[in-house]
mmCIF file of C-alpha atoms in Angstrom:
data_model
loop_
_atom_site.group_PDB
_atom_site.id
_atom_site.type_symbol
_atom_site.label_atom_id
_atom_site.label_comp_id
_atom_site.label_asym_id
_atom_site.label_seq_id
_atom_site.Cartn_x
_atom_site.Cartn_y
_atom_site.Cartn_z
ATOM 1 C CA MET L 1 0.000 0.000 0.000
ATOM 2 C CA ASP L 2 1.523 3.351 -1.018
ATOM 3 C CA THR L 3 1.671 6.321 1.375
ATOM 4 C CA ALA L 4 -1.377 8.114 -0.054
ATOM 5 C CA SER L 5 -3.511 4.965 0.001
ATOM 6 C CA ARG L 6 -2.401 4.170 3.552
ATOM 7 C CA ALA L 7 -3.321 7.688 4.687
ATOM 8 C CA ASP L 8 -6.751 7.387 3.069
ATOM 9 C CA ARG L 9 -7.300 3.979 4.657
ATOM 10 C CA ALA L 10 -6.218 5.311 8.087
ATOM 11 C CA GLU L 11 -8.688 8.194 7.807
ATOM 12 C CA GLU L 12 -11.459 5.789 6.838
ATOM 13 C CA LEU L 13 -10.708 3.518 9.812
ATOM 14 C CA ARG L 14 -10.383 6.488 12.157
ATOM 15 C CA ASN L 15 -13.791 7.884 11.225
ATOM 16 C CA ALA L 16 -15.395 4.454 11.453
ATOM 17 C CA LEU L 17 -13.912 4.007 14.933
ATOM 18 C CA VAL L 18 -15.248 7.371 16.107
ATOM 19 C CA ASP L 19 -18.676 6.546 14.665
ATOM 20 C CA THR L 20 -18.634 3.296 16.664
ATOM 21 C CA ILE L 21 -17.666 5.082 19.880
ATOM 22 C CA ILE L 22 -20.396 7.698 19.411
ATOM 23 C CA ALA L 23 -22.974 4.936 18.936
ATOM 24 C CA ASP L 24 -21.662 3.210 22.072
ATOM 25 C CA HIS L 25 -21.909 6.497 23.974
ATOM 26 C CA GLU L 26 -25.512 6.951 22.885
ATOM 27 C CA ALA L 27 -26.349 3.422 24.042
ATOM 28 C CA LYS L 28 -24.975 4.367 27.483
ATOM 29 C CA GLY L 29 -26.841 7.655 27.561
ATOM 30 C CA LEU L 30 -23.632 9.660 27.043
ATOM 31 C CA THR L 31 -22.743 12.406 24.575
ATOM 32 C CA MET L 32 -19.267 12.860 23.142
ATOM 33 C CA PRO L 33 -18.258 16.548 23.340
ATOM 34 C CA ALA L 34 -17.681 18.105 19.925
ATOM 35 C CA GLU L 35 -14.093 19.022 20.859
ATOM 36 C CA VAL L 36 -13.313 15.390 21.719
ATOM 37 C CA GLU L 37 -14.915 14.100 18.527
ATOM 38 C CA ARG L 38 -12.937 16.546 16.416
ATOM 39 C CA ALA L 39 -9.654 15.534 18.051
ATOM 40 C CA MET L 40 -10.328 11.812 17.665
ATOM 41 C CA ARG L 41 -11.121 12.281 13.971
ATOM 42 C CA THR L 42 -7.866 14.239 13.547
ATOM 43 C CA VAL L 43 -5.079 12.481 15.469
ATOM 44 C CA PRO L 44 -3.407 9.594 13.570
ATOM 45 C CA ARG L 45 -3.558 6.795 16.158
ATOM 46 C CA GLU L 46 -1.407 4.541 13.973
ATOM 47 C CA VAL L 47 1.589 6.807 14.608
ATOM 48 C CA PHE L 48 1.389 5.960 18.323
ATOM 49 C CA THR L 49 1.188 2.199 17.758
ATOM 50 C CA PRO L 50 4.336 1.565 15.656
ATOM 51 C CA GLY L 51 4.717 -1.953 14.351
ATOM 52 C CA VAL L 52 0.992 -2.651 14.685
ATOM 53 C CA PRO L 53 -1.094 -3.333 11.539
ATOM 54 C CA LEU L 54 -3.284 -0.392 10.540
ATOM 55 C CA GLU L 55 -6.545 -2.250 11.162
ATOM 56 C CA LYS L 56 -5.425 -3.261 14.672
ATOM 57 C CA ALA L 57 -4.381 0.310 15.490
ATOM 58 C CA TYR L 58 -8.013 1.323 14.949
ATOM 59 C CA GLU L 59 -9.652 -1.482 16.878
ATOM 60 C CA ASN L 60 -11.595 -0.267 19.893
ATOM 61 C CA THR L 61 -9.206 -1.947 22.329
ATOM 62 C CA ALA L 62 -5.964 -1.151 24.131
ATOM 63 C CA VAL L 63 -2.639 -1.829 22.416
ATOM 64 C CA ILE L 64 0.066 -3.091 24.794
ATOM 65 C CA THR L 65 3.323 -1.234 24.135
ATOM 66 C CA ASN L 66 5.531 -2.428 27.011
ATOM 67 C CA ARG L 67 5.809 -5.558 29.153
ATOM 68 C CA HIS L 68 7.959 -6.643 32.063
ATOM 69 C CA GLY L 69 7.715 -10.428 31.896
ATOM 70 C CA ASP L 70 4.044 -11.370 31.592
ATOM 71 C CA GLU L 71 2.821 -8.077 33.050
ATOM 72 C CA ALA L 72 1.749 -5.198 30.823
ATOM 73 C CA THR L 73 3.378 -1.979 32.082
ATOM 74 C CA SER L 74 2.353 0.439 29.328
ATOM 75 C CA SER L 75 -0.330 0.636 26.676
ATOM 76 C CA VAL L 76 -2.170 2.919 24.292
ATOM 77 C CA SER L 77 -5.529 2.869 26.038
ATOM 78 C CA ALA L 78 -8.747 1.694 24.419
ATOM 79 C CA PRO L 79 -10.224 4.541 22.313
ATOM 80 C CA TYR L 80 -13.701 4.320 23.850
ATOM 81 C CA LEU L 81 -12.216 4.697 27.331
ATOM 82 C CA ILE L 82 -10.021 7.628 26.289
ATOM 83 C CA ALA L 83 -13.102 9.299 24.814
ATOM 84 C CA GLU L 84 -15.111 8.745 27.995
ATOM 85 C CA MET L 85 -12.381 10.171 30.241
ATOM 86 C CA LEU L 86 -11.835 13.191 27.998
ATOM 87 C CA GLY L 87 -15.596 13.650 28.012
ATOM 88 C CA GLN L 88 -15.608 13.552 31.823
ATOM 89 C CA ALA L 89 -12.897 16.216 31.903
ATOM 90 C CA SER L 90 -14.646 18.434 29.354
ATOM 91 C CA ASP L 91 -17.970 18.165 31.153
ATOM 92 C CA ALA L 92 -16.502 18.875 34.588
ATOM 93 C CA LEU L 93 -14.580 21.941 33.380
ATOM 94 C CA GLY L 94 -17.146 23.239 30.901
ATOM 95 C CA GLY L 95 -14.759 22.677 27.985
ATOM 96 C CA LEU L 96 -11.016 22.159 27.626
ATOM 97 C CA GLU L 97 -9.973 24.804 25.090
ATOM 98 C CA GLY L 98 -7.192 26.985 26.498
ATOM 99 C CA ARG L 99 -6.710 24.770 29.566
ATOM 100 C CA ASP L 100 -3.366 23.780 31.109
ATOM 101 C CA VAL L 101 -3.251 19.993 31.403
ATOM 102 C CA LEU L 102 -0.997 17.492 33.154
ATOM 103 C CA GLU L 103 -1.249 13.904 31.941
ATOM 104 C CA ILE L 104 0.153 11.187 34.244
ATOM 105 C CA GLY L 105 1.043 8.029 32.313
ATOM 106 C CA SER L 106 2.389 8.852 28.894
ATOM 107 C CA GLY L 107 1.797 6.921 25.714
ATOM 108 C CA GLY L 108 1.670 9.970 23.457
ATOM 109 C CA TYR L 109 -1.739 9.357 21.869
ATOM 110 C CA ASN L 110 -3.837 10.837 24.672
ATOM 111 C CA ALA L 111 -1.418 13.769 24.953
ATOM 112 C CA SER L 112 -1.868 14.508 21.248
ATOM 113 C CA LEU L 113 -5.653 14.440 21.626
ATOM 114 C CA LEU L 114 -5.360 16.848 24.525
ATOM 115 C CA ALA L 115 -3.073 19.114 22.470
ATOM 116 C CA GLU L 116 -5.696 19.220 19.719
ATOM 117 C CA ILE L 117 -8.420 20.049 22.216
ATOM 118 C CA VAL L 118 -6.701 22.707 24.340
ATOM 119 C CA GLY L 119 -5.311 24.454 21.253
ATOM 120 C CA PRO L 120 -2.496 27.012 21.121
ATOM 121 C CA ALA L 121 -3.835 28.945 24.116
ATOM 122 C CA GLY L 122 -3.506 25.881 26.367
ATOM 123 C CA SER L 123 -0.666 23.541 27.272
ATOM 124 C CA VAL L 124 -0.081 19.815 27.727
ATOM 125 C CA THR L 125 2.584 18.223 29.918
ATOM 126 C CA THR L 126 2.809 14.428 29.983
ATOM 127 C CA ILE L 127 4.839 12.471 32.537
ATOM 128 C CA ASP L 128 5.849 8.829 32.921
ATOM 129 C CA ILE L 129 8.283 6.996 35.175
ATOM 130 C CA ASP L 130 9.606 4.714 32.410
ATOM 131 C CA PRO L 131 12.232 6.254 30.089
ATOM 132 C CA GLU L 132 11.328 3.775 27.332
ATOM 133 C CA VAL L 133 7.766 5.079 27.436
ATOM 134 C CA THR L 134 8.737 8.756 27.411
ATOM 135 C CA ASP L 135 11.306 8.231 24.653
ATOM 136 C CA ARG L 136 8.688 6.511 22.512
ATOM 137 C CA ALA L 137 6.084 9.182 23.318
ATOM 138 C CA THR L 138 8.527 11.939 22.363
ATOM 139 C CA ALA L 139 9.349 10.276 19.048
ATOM 140 C CA CYS L 140 5.699 9.571 18.192
ATOM 141 C CA LEU L 141 4.541 13.075 19.135
ATOM 142 C CA LYS L 142 7.255 14.573 16.940
ATOM 143 C CA LYS L 143 6.332 12.308 14.031
ATOM 144 C CA ALA L 144 2.659 13.267 14.389
ATOM 145 C CA GLY L 145 3.556 16.963 14.495
ATOM 146 C CA TYR L 146 2.754 17.706 18.155
ATOM 147 C CA ASN L 147 5.988 19.456 19.060
ATOM 148 C CA ASP L 148 4.430 21.679 21.721
ATOM 149 C CA VAL L 149 3.725 18.820 24.180
ATOM 150 C CA THR L 150 6.190 18.735 27.104
ATOM 151 C CA VAL L 151 7.328 15.182 27.936
ATOM 152 C CA VAL L 152 8.812 14.528 31.402
ATOM 153 C CA CYS L 153 10.422 11.320 32.712
ATOM 154 C CA ALA L 154 9.863 11.222 36.481
ATOM 155 C CA ASP L 155 7.750 9.630 39.224
ATOM 156 C CA ALA L 156 4.428 11.499 39.282
ATOM 157 C CA GLU L 157 4.039 10.699 42.981
ATOM 158 C CA HIS L 158 5.885 14.012 43.376
ATOM 159 C CA PRO L 159 5.097 17.416 41.823
ATOM 160 C CA VAL L 160 6.281 17.950 38.252
ATOM 161 C CA GLU L 161 6.833 21.656 38.857
ATOM 162 C CA PRO L 162 6.106 22.464 42.519
ATOM 163 C CA SER L 163 4.918 26.013 41.853
ATOM 164 C CA ARG L 164 2.821 25.245 38.780
ATOM 165 C CA ARG L 165 -0.946 24.640 38.768
ATOM 166 C CA PHE L 166 -3.029 22.846 36.152
ATOM 167 C CA ASP L 167 -6.698 23.133 35.273
ATOM 168 C CA LEU L 168 -6.793 19.400 34.609
ATOM 169 C CA VAL L 169 -4.738 16.479 35.876
ATOM 170 C CA ILE L 170 -5.686 13.318 33.981
ATOM 171 C CA VAL L 171 -4.227 9.954 35.008
ATOM 172 C CA THR L 172 -3.989 7.129 32.483
ATOM 173 C CA ALA L 173 -2.793 4.455 34.904
ATOM 174 C CA GLY L 174 -4.709 2.585 37.575
ATOM 175 C CA ALA L 175 -4.202 4.208 41.001
ATOM 176 C CA TRP L 176 -4.842 2.747 44.442
ATOM 177 C CA ASP L 177 -4.497 6.101 46.211
ATOM 178 C CA ILE L 178 -4.350 9.843 45.504
ATOM 179 C CA PRO L 179 -0.951 11.322 46.437
ATOM 180 C CA PRO L 180 -1.039 14.915 47.752
ATOM 181 C CA ALA L 181 0.897 16.153 44.693
ATOM 182 C CA TRP L 182 -2.025 15.407 42.385
ATOM 183 C CA ARG L 183 -4.397 17.578 44.413
ATOM 184 C CA GLU L 184 -1.840 20.298 45.127
ATOM 185 C CA GLN L 185 -1.007 20.731 41.431
ATOM 186 C CA LEU L 186 -4.648 21.520 40.645
ATOM 187 C CA ALA L 187 -5.811 25.088 40.260
ATOM 188 C CA GLY L 188 -8.401 26.208 42.794
ATOM 189 C CA ASN L 189 -11.303 24.949 40.677
ATOM 190 C CA GLY L 190 -9.282 22.291 38.856
ATOM 191 C CA VAL L 191 -10.352 18.732 38.050
ATOM 192 C CA LEU L 192 -8.589 15.418 38.537
ATOM 193 C CA VAL L 193 -9.687 12.518 36.317
ATOM 194 C CA VAL L 194 -8.245 9.273 37.669
ATOM 195 C CA PRO L 195 -8.886 5.515 37.436
ATOM 196 C CA LEU L 196 -9.076 4.818 41.175
ATOM 197 C CA ARG L 197 -9.392 1.408 42.846
ATOM 198 C CA THR L 198 -11.770 1.240 45.796
ATOM 199 C CA PHE L 199 -12.650 -2.113 47.357
ATOM 200 C CA GLY L 200 -10.704 -3.772 44.512
ATOM 201 C CA MET L 201 -12.865 -2.177 41.786
ATOM 202 C CA THR L 202 -11.665 0.540 39.406
ATOM 203 C CA ARG L 203 -13.698 3.523 38.274
ATOM 204 C CA SER L 204 -12.590 6.601 36.347
ATOM 205 C CA TRP L 205 -13.580 9.446 38.668
ATOM 206 C CA ALA L 206 -13.766 13.097 37.679
ATOM 207 C CA LEU L 207 -13.010 14.929 40.924
ATOM 208 C CA ARG L 208 -13.194 18.669 41.507
ATOM 209 C CA ARG L 209 -10.836 20.315 43.975
ATOM 210 C CA SER L 210 -12.459 22.011 46.972
ATOM 211 C CA GLU L 211 -9.698 23.391 49.213
ATOM 212 C CA ASP L 212 -7.935 20.334 50.729
ATOM 213 C CA HIS L 213 -10.315 17.679 49.417
ATOM 214 C CA LEU L 214 -11.776 16.368 46.176
ATOM 215 C CA VAL L 215 -15.447 15.871 45.344
ATOM 216 C CA SER L 216 -16.716 13.598 42.572
ATOM 217 C CA HIS L 217 -18.445 14.995 39.507
ATOM 218 C CA SER L 218 -18.846 11.776 37.481
ATOM 219 C CA HIS L 219 -17.505 8.246 37.193
ATOM 220 C CA ARG L 220 -17.124 5.488 34.590
ATOM 221 C CA GLN L 221 -16.272 1.816 34.871
ATOM 222 C CA CYS L 222 -12.772 1.115 33.539
ATOM 223 C CA GLY L 223 -9.520 -0.820 33.815
ATOM 224 C CA PHE L 224 -5.911 0.327 33.418
ATOM 225 C CA VAL L 225 -2.298 -0.771 33.756
ATOM 226 C CA SER L 226 -1.316 -0.050 37.375
ATOM 227 C CA VAL L 227 0.648 2.950 38.588
ATOM 228 C CA GLN L 228 4.357 2.253 39.081
ATOM 229 C CA GLY L 229 6.952 3.838 41.347
ATOM 230 C CA GLU L 230 6.288 5.019 44.897
ATOM 231 C CA GLY L 231 2.552 4.963 44.308
ATOM 232 C CA ALA L 232 2.478 1.300 43.302
ATOM 233 C CA HIS L 233 0.304 -0.997 45.390
ATOM 234 C CA GLN L 234 0.586 -4.756 45.112
ATOM 235 C CA MET L 235 -2.678 -6.676 45.117
ATOM 236 C CA ARG L 236 -2.736 -9.832 47.208
ATOM 237 C CA TYR L 237 -4.441 -12.975 45.934
ATOM 238 C CA VAL L 238 -5.546 -16.082 47.839
ATOM 239 C CA ASP L 239 -6.285 -19.290 45.909
ATOM 240 C CA ILE L 240 -9.396 -21.098 47.168
ATOM 241 C CA ALA L 241 -9.686 -23.709 44.399
ATOM 242 C CA ASP L 242 -8.037 -24.558 41.106
ATOM 243 C CA GLY L 243 -8.465 -21.403 39.002
ATOM 244 C CA VAL L 244 -10.464 -19.544 41.680
ATOM 245 C CA HIS L 245 -8.929 -16.648 43.594
ATOM 246 C CA LEU L 246 -9.838 -13.941 46.065
ATOM 247 C CA ARG L 247 -8.443 -10.474 45.419
ATOM 248 C CA LEU L 248 -7.512 -8.701 48.647
ATOM 249 C CA ASP L 249 -6.809 -5.076 47.805
ATOM 250 C CA GLU L 250 -7.574 -3.200 51.008
ATOM 251 C CA GLY L 251 -5.351 -4.932 53.569
ATOM 252 C CA GLN L 252 -7.604 -7.899 54.347
ATOM 253 C CA GLN L 253 -5.879 -10.590 56.430
ATOM 254 C CA THR L 254 -7.663 -13.697 55.160
ATOM 255 C CA ALA L 255 -5.645 -16.870 55.766
ATOM 256 C CA PRO L 256 -5.555 -19.372 52.865
ATOM 257 C CA ASP L 257 -5.965 -22.441 55.119
ATOM 258 C CA VAL L 258 -9.362 -21.212 56.343
ATOM 259 C CA LEU L 259 -10.688 -21.387 52.770
ATOM 260 C CA ALA L 260 -8.927 -24.501 51.495
ATOM 261 C CA ASP L 261 -12.106 -26.600 51.112
ATOM 262 C CA ILE L 262 -14.811 -23.949 51.233
ATOM 263 C CA LEU L 263 -16.156 -24.579 47.705
ATOM 264 C CA THR L 264 -16.523 -28.319 48.361
ATOM 265 C CA GLN L 265 -19.230 -27.586 50.919
ATOM 266 C CA PRO L 266 -22.860 -27.597 49.709
ATOM 267 C CA ARG L 267 -23.894 -24.475 47.820
ATOM 268 C CA GLN L 268 -26.892 -22.451 48.968
ATOM 269 C CA GLU L 269 -28.485 -19.785 46.790
ATOM 270 C CA ALA L 270 -30.901 -16.902 47.142
ATOM 271 C CA TRP L 271 -32.645 -14.769 44.500
ATOM 272 C CA ALA L 272 -34.073 -11.281 44.532
ATOM 273 C CA GLY L 273 -37.258 -12.363 42.762
ATOM 274 C CA VAL L 274 -37.110 -9.594 40.164
ATOM 275 C CA SER L 275 -37.489 -9.578 36.379
ATOM 276 C CA LEU L 276 -35.153 -6.947 34.956
ATOM 277 C CA PRO L 277 -34.902 -6.084 31.245
ATOM 278 C CA PRO L 278 -31.661 -6.834 29.357
ATOM 279 C CA ARG L 279 -30.579 -3.176 29.167
ATOM 280 C CA THR L 280 -30.662 -2.710 32.955
ATOM 281 C CA VAL L 281 -27.315 -1.176 33.985
ATOM 282 C CA LEU L 282 -25.717 -2.896 36.977
ATOM 283 C CA ALA L 283 -22.384 -1.042 36.961
ATOM 284 C CA ASP L 284 -23.005 0.590 40.349
ATOM 285 C CA LEU L 285 -24.467 -2.433 42.151
ATOM 286 C CA ASP L 286 -21.108 -3.958 43.093
ATOM 287 C CA LEU L 287 -19.876 -0.757 44.768
ATOM 288 C CA TRP L 288 -23.205 -0.562 46.608
ATOM 289 C CA LEU L 289 -22.625 -4.110 47.871
ATOM 290 C CA ALA L 290 -19.060 -3.215 48.884
ATOM 291 C CA THR L 291 -20.230 -0.300 51.041
ATOM 292 C CA ARG L 292 -23.071 -2.280 52.638
ATOM 293 C CA LEU L 293 -21.205 -5.521 53.236
ATOM 294 C CA THR L 294 -18.118 -3.736 54.587
ATOM 295 C CA CYS L 295 -20.270 -2.336 57.385
ATOM 296 C CA GLU L 296 -21.269 -5.852 58.471
ATOM 297 C CA ALA L 297 -19.258 -8.595 60.167
ATOM 298 C CA GLY L 298 -16.660 -10.372 58.095
ATOM 299 C CA GLU L 299 -14.533 -9.140 55.208
ATOM 300 C CA PHE L 300 -15.438 -7.846 51.773
ATOM 301 C CA VAL L 301 -13.308 -9.382 48.998
ATOM 302 C CA ILE L 302 -13.375 -9.774 45.224
ATOM 303 C CA LEU L 303 -13.817 -13.191 43.614
ATOM 304 C CA THR L 304 -11.989 -13.857 40.351
ATOM 305 C CA ALA L 305 -12.002 -17.070 38.349
ATOM 306 C CA GLN L 306 -10.387 -18.520 35.275
ATOM 307 C CA GLU L 307 -12.685 -19.497 32.428
ATOM 308 C CA ALA L 308 -12.157 -23.230 33.003
ATOM 309 C CA ALA L 309 -13.269 -22.915 36.641
ATOM 310 C CA VAL L 310 -16.510 -21.234 35.578
ATOM 311 C CA GLU L 311 -17.175 -23.737 32.795
ATOM 312 C CA SER L 312 -16.660 -26.637 35.214
ATOM 313 C CA GLY L 313 -19.214 -25.189 37.621
ATOM 314 C CA ILE L 314 -16.875 -24.731 40.588
ATOM 315 C CA VAL L 315 -18.091 -21.138 40.792
ATOM 316 C CA ALA L 316 -20.659 -19.074 38.892
ATOM 317 C CA PRO L 317 -19.788 -15.419 39.569
ATOM 318 C CA SER L 318 -21.566 -12.390 38.158
ATOM 319 C CA TRP L 319 -18.318 -11.534 36.344
ATOM 320 C CA ARG L 320 -15.321 -13.829 36.436
ATOM 321 C CA PHE L 321 -12.855 -10.912 36.460
ATOM 322 C CA GLY L 322 -14.304 -9.500 39.686
ATOM 323 C CA ALA L 323 -17.473 -10.378 41.617
ATOM 324 C CA PRO L 324 -18.264 -8.948 45.080
ATOM 325 C CA ALA L 325 -17.925 -11.523 47.853
ATOM 326 C CA THR L 326 -17.755 -11.795 51.650
ATOM 327 C CA LEU L 327 -16.070 -14.037 54.205
ATOM 328 C CA ASP L 328 -17.606 -14.396 57.643
ATOM 329 C CA GLU L 329 -16.452 -17.057 60.131
ATOM 330 C CA GLY L 330 -16.018 -19.826 57.590
ATOM 331 C CA THR L 331 -18.927 -18.830 55.329
ATOM 332 C CA PHE L 332 -18.227 -17.543 51.830
ATOM 333 C CA SER L 333 -20.841 -15.782 49.662
ATOM 334 C CA TYR L 334 -20.692 -13.968 46.332
ATOM 335 C CA ARG L 335 -22.890 -12.318 43.714
ATOM 336 C CA SER L 336 -23.843 -14.987 41.233
ATOM 337 C CA ALA L 337 -24.357 -15.038 37.501
ATOM 338 C CA LEU L 338 -27.728 -13.730 36.359
ATOM 339 C CA ARG L 339 -30.681 -16.106 36.039
ATOM 340 C CA TRP L 340 -32.568 -15.533 32.784
ATOM 341 C CA THR L 341 -36.235 -16.282 32.138
ATOM 342 C CA ASP L 342 -38.112 -15.097 29.027
ATOM 343 C CA ARG L 343 -35.511 -12.430 28.206
ATOM 344 C CA LYS L 344 -35.621 -11.000 31.730
ATOM 345 C CA PHE L 345 -33.099 -11.645 34.487
ATOM 346 C CA ASP L 346 -33.010 -12.039 38.253
ATOM 347 C CA LEU L 347 -30.196 -11.176 40.683
ATOM 348 C CA GLY L 348 -28.827 -13.791 43.033
ATOM 349 C CA ALA L 349 -26.125 -14.880 45.457
ATOM 350 C CA TYR L 350 -24.381 -18.209 46.096
ATOM 351 C CA ALA L 351 -22.827 -19.190 49.412
ATOM 352 C CA HIS L 352 -20.860 -22.039 50.993
ATOM 353 C CA GLY L 353 -20.254 -22.798 54.653
ATOM 354 C CA PRO L 354 -22.109 -23.260 57.965
ATOM 355 C CA GLU L 355 -24.295 -20.123 57.536
ATOM 356 C CA ALA L 356 -24.545 -20.239 53.751
ATOM 357 C CA ALA L 357 -28.295 -19.763 53.402
ATOM 358 C CA ALA L 358 -28.343 -16.737 55.696
ATOM 359 C CA ALA L 359 -25.276 -15.171 54.021
ATOM 360 C CA ALA L 360 -26.752 -15.537 50.529
ATOM 361 C CA GLY L 361 -30.017 -14.078 51.769
ATOM 362 C CA ARG L 362 -28.309 -11.030 53.290
ATOM 363 C CA MET L 363 -26.477 -10.281 50.066
ATOM 364 C CA VAL L 364 -29.692 -10.499 48.070
ATOM 365 C CA GLU L 365 -31.427 -8.170 50.538
ATOM 366 C CA HIS L 366 -28.797 -5.549 49.733
ATOM 367 C CA MET L 367 -29.431 -6.048 46.014
ATOM 368 C CA ARG L 368 -33.152 -5.497 46.516
ATOM 369 C CA ALA L 369 -32.423 -2.395 48.585
ATOM 370 C CA TRP L 370 -30.360 -0.938 45.727
ATOM 371 C CA LEU L 371 -33.200 -1.550 43.272
ATOM 372 C CA ASP L 372 -35.798 -0.170 45.714
ATOM 373 C CA ALA L 373 -33.677 2.989 46.145
ATOM 374 C CA GLY L 374 -33.806 3.596 42.387
ATOM 375 C CA SER L 375 -30.423 2.026 41.492
ATOM 376 C CA PRO L 376 -28.462 5.019 42.820
ATOM 377 C CA SER L 377 -25.002 5.935 41.589
ATOM 378 C CA PRO L 378 -22.098 6.490 44.007
ATOM 379 C CA ALA L 379 -20.520 9.776 45.026
ATOM 380 C CA LEU L 380 -17.010 10.044 46.383
ATOM 381 C CA GLN L 381 -15.005 12.475 48.487
ATOM 382 C CA ILE L 382 -11.254 12.253 49.060
ATOM 383 C CA LEU L 383 -9.793 13.912 52.133
ATOM 384 C CA PRO L 384 -6.240 13.933 53.549
ATOM 385 C CA ALA L 385 -5.256 10.943 55.675
ATOM 386 C CA ARG L 386 -4.913 13.205 58.731
ATOM 387 C CA THR L 387 -8.606 14.214 58.641
ATOM 388 C CA PRO L 388 -10.234 13.385 62.025
ATOM 389 C CA THR L 389 -13.106 10.931 61.861
ATOM 390 C CA GLY L 390 -15.451 13.525 63.340
ATOM 391 C CA ASP L 391 -14.786 15.821 60.379
ATOM 392 C CA LEU L 392 -15.638 13.224 57.748
ATOM 393 C CA PRO L 393 -18.957 13.339 55.867
ATOM 394 C CA ASP L 394 -21.394 10.488 56.405
ATOM 395 C CA GLY L 395 -20.640 7.427 54.301
ATOM 396 C CA THR L 396 -18.419 4.362 54.061
ATOM 397 C CA VAL L 397 -14.815 5.260 54.889
ATOM 398 C CA LEU L 398 -11.867 3.591 53.200
ATOM 399 C CA ASP L 399 -8.424 4.497 54.537
ATOM 400 C CA LYS L 400 -5.456 4.592 52.177
ATOM 401 C CA ARG L 401 -1.863 5.729 52.661
ATOM 402 C CA HIS L 402 -2.454 9.382 51.736
ATOM 403 C CA SER L 403 -6.241 9.628 51.804
ATOM 404 C CA ARG L 404 -9.468 8.953 53.605
ATOM 405 C CA ILE L 405 -12.037 8.083 50.949
ATOM 406 C CA VAL L 406 -15.746 8.406 51.674
ATOM 407 C CA LEU L 407 -18.283 6.675 49.405
ATOM 408 C CA THR L 408 -21.976 7.489 49.512
ATOM 409 C CA PHE L 409 -25.024 6.661 47.418
ATOM 410 C CA PRO L 410 -27.236 9.759 47.225
ATOM 411 C CA THR L 411 -30.826 8.822 46.378
ATOM 412 C CA ALA L 412 -33.473 11.011 44.802
ATOM 413 C CA SER L 413 -34.882 11.874 48.206
ATOM 414 C CA SER L 414 -31.461 12.927 49.595
ATOM 415 C CA ARG L 415 -30.411 15.166 46.682
#
């Protein structure tokens, strides 16, 4: 394929990809801002995925660009997710033109989109801890013609320029905590968009600065390569059967020997007794369960399972990559796969152990409560770790190294 034909084909694929993302947005009840759409139709994504076939560069998935062993350490994020996060930022700030932006986690592609959006009156600084990543980003940005993006190789746990403030800090790596530098580098009314793990589940949160704390504006379900450097946080896993694991991400102290034979015990189940249509969105249910079950006895954990374990029937989780679960004195319960009848589905829980029936029933009661409350969406506030408990807003508190995170579920009657 000659250069002109390749350029024409790239433009065709690029526009088709954006059309797909817009349709996906509409199905979710979202609208892509015009400035984001224009940038995504302009920036040549293939330049930022060297060595990847043109068609693959324009698939709506992430492209892994760096690995350490079997672990992905850098990627060009999935286009739909980039679009959603840029949309969150644009919505929270009322537009991005002329804004000063700091991107944490540099692949080059997102920085070029930001450069298109903020225009000559704004600025984009992108930072990454890995010199291979920043070298590649620099080369790709230059090739694509974005010479005004500042690329920095450093650990973003610390301020890039201590005296500088940004209207937007956007993080393109999965974070377990919010270091003070991210908040302190925001302008007084600035916005942080960050994929943040709470209770082992990641959401992209758009957070507005309010003095020494951050208040959520919107959130989206997502997944990202984890933050490296001083901000890295190692997840702990406990195997409870062949191909079945518990993800312990908030300091849980579950001992493996307690769970060695838990799934061999008889399974009890409970169902909500509802008939929900296929398009019912359940994205916020698992965080609701996390906040409710954390307040009860036992420990909240995340169940993950390999495909073979699900196919064999050892477990039947709501999602094999992460289903909410609890452990309470030798009883294990988790949100189960949906039960379908006549194109409608019911919500349920499975449990094993001496109090299995009661544990499954309690989990289902929380599911019914979420539905009865109108399927509310979570709100989040992030305060410094030193904040006294008496000064915290009402909600479920999750303590991290730098932060005290408070999750709430405002309902129609409380707004």
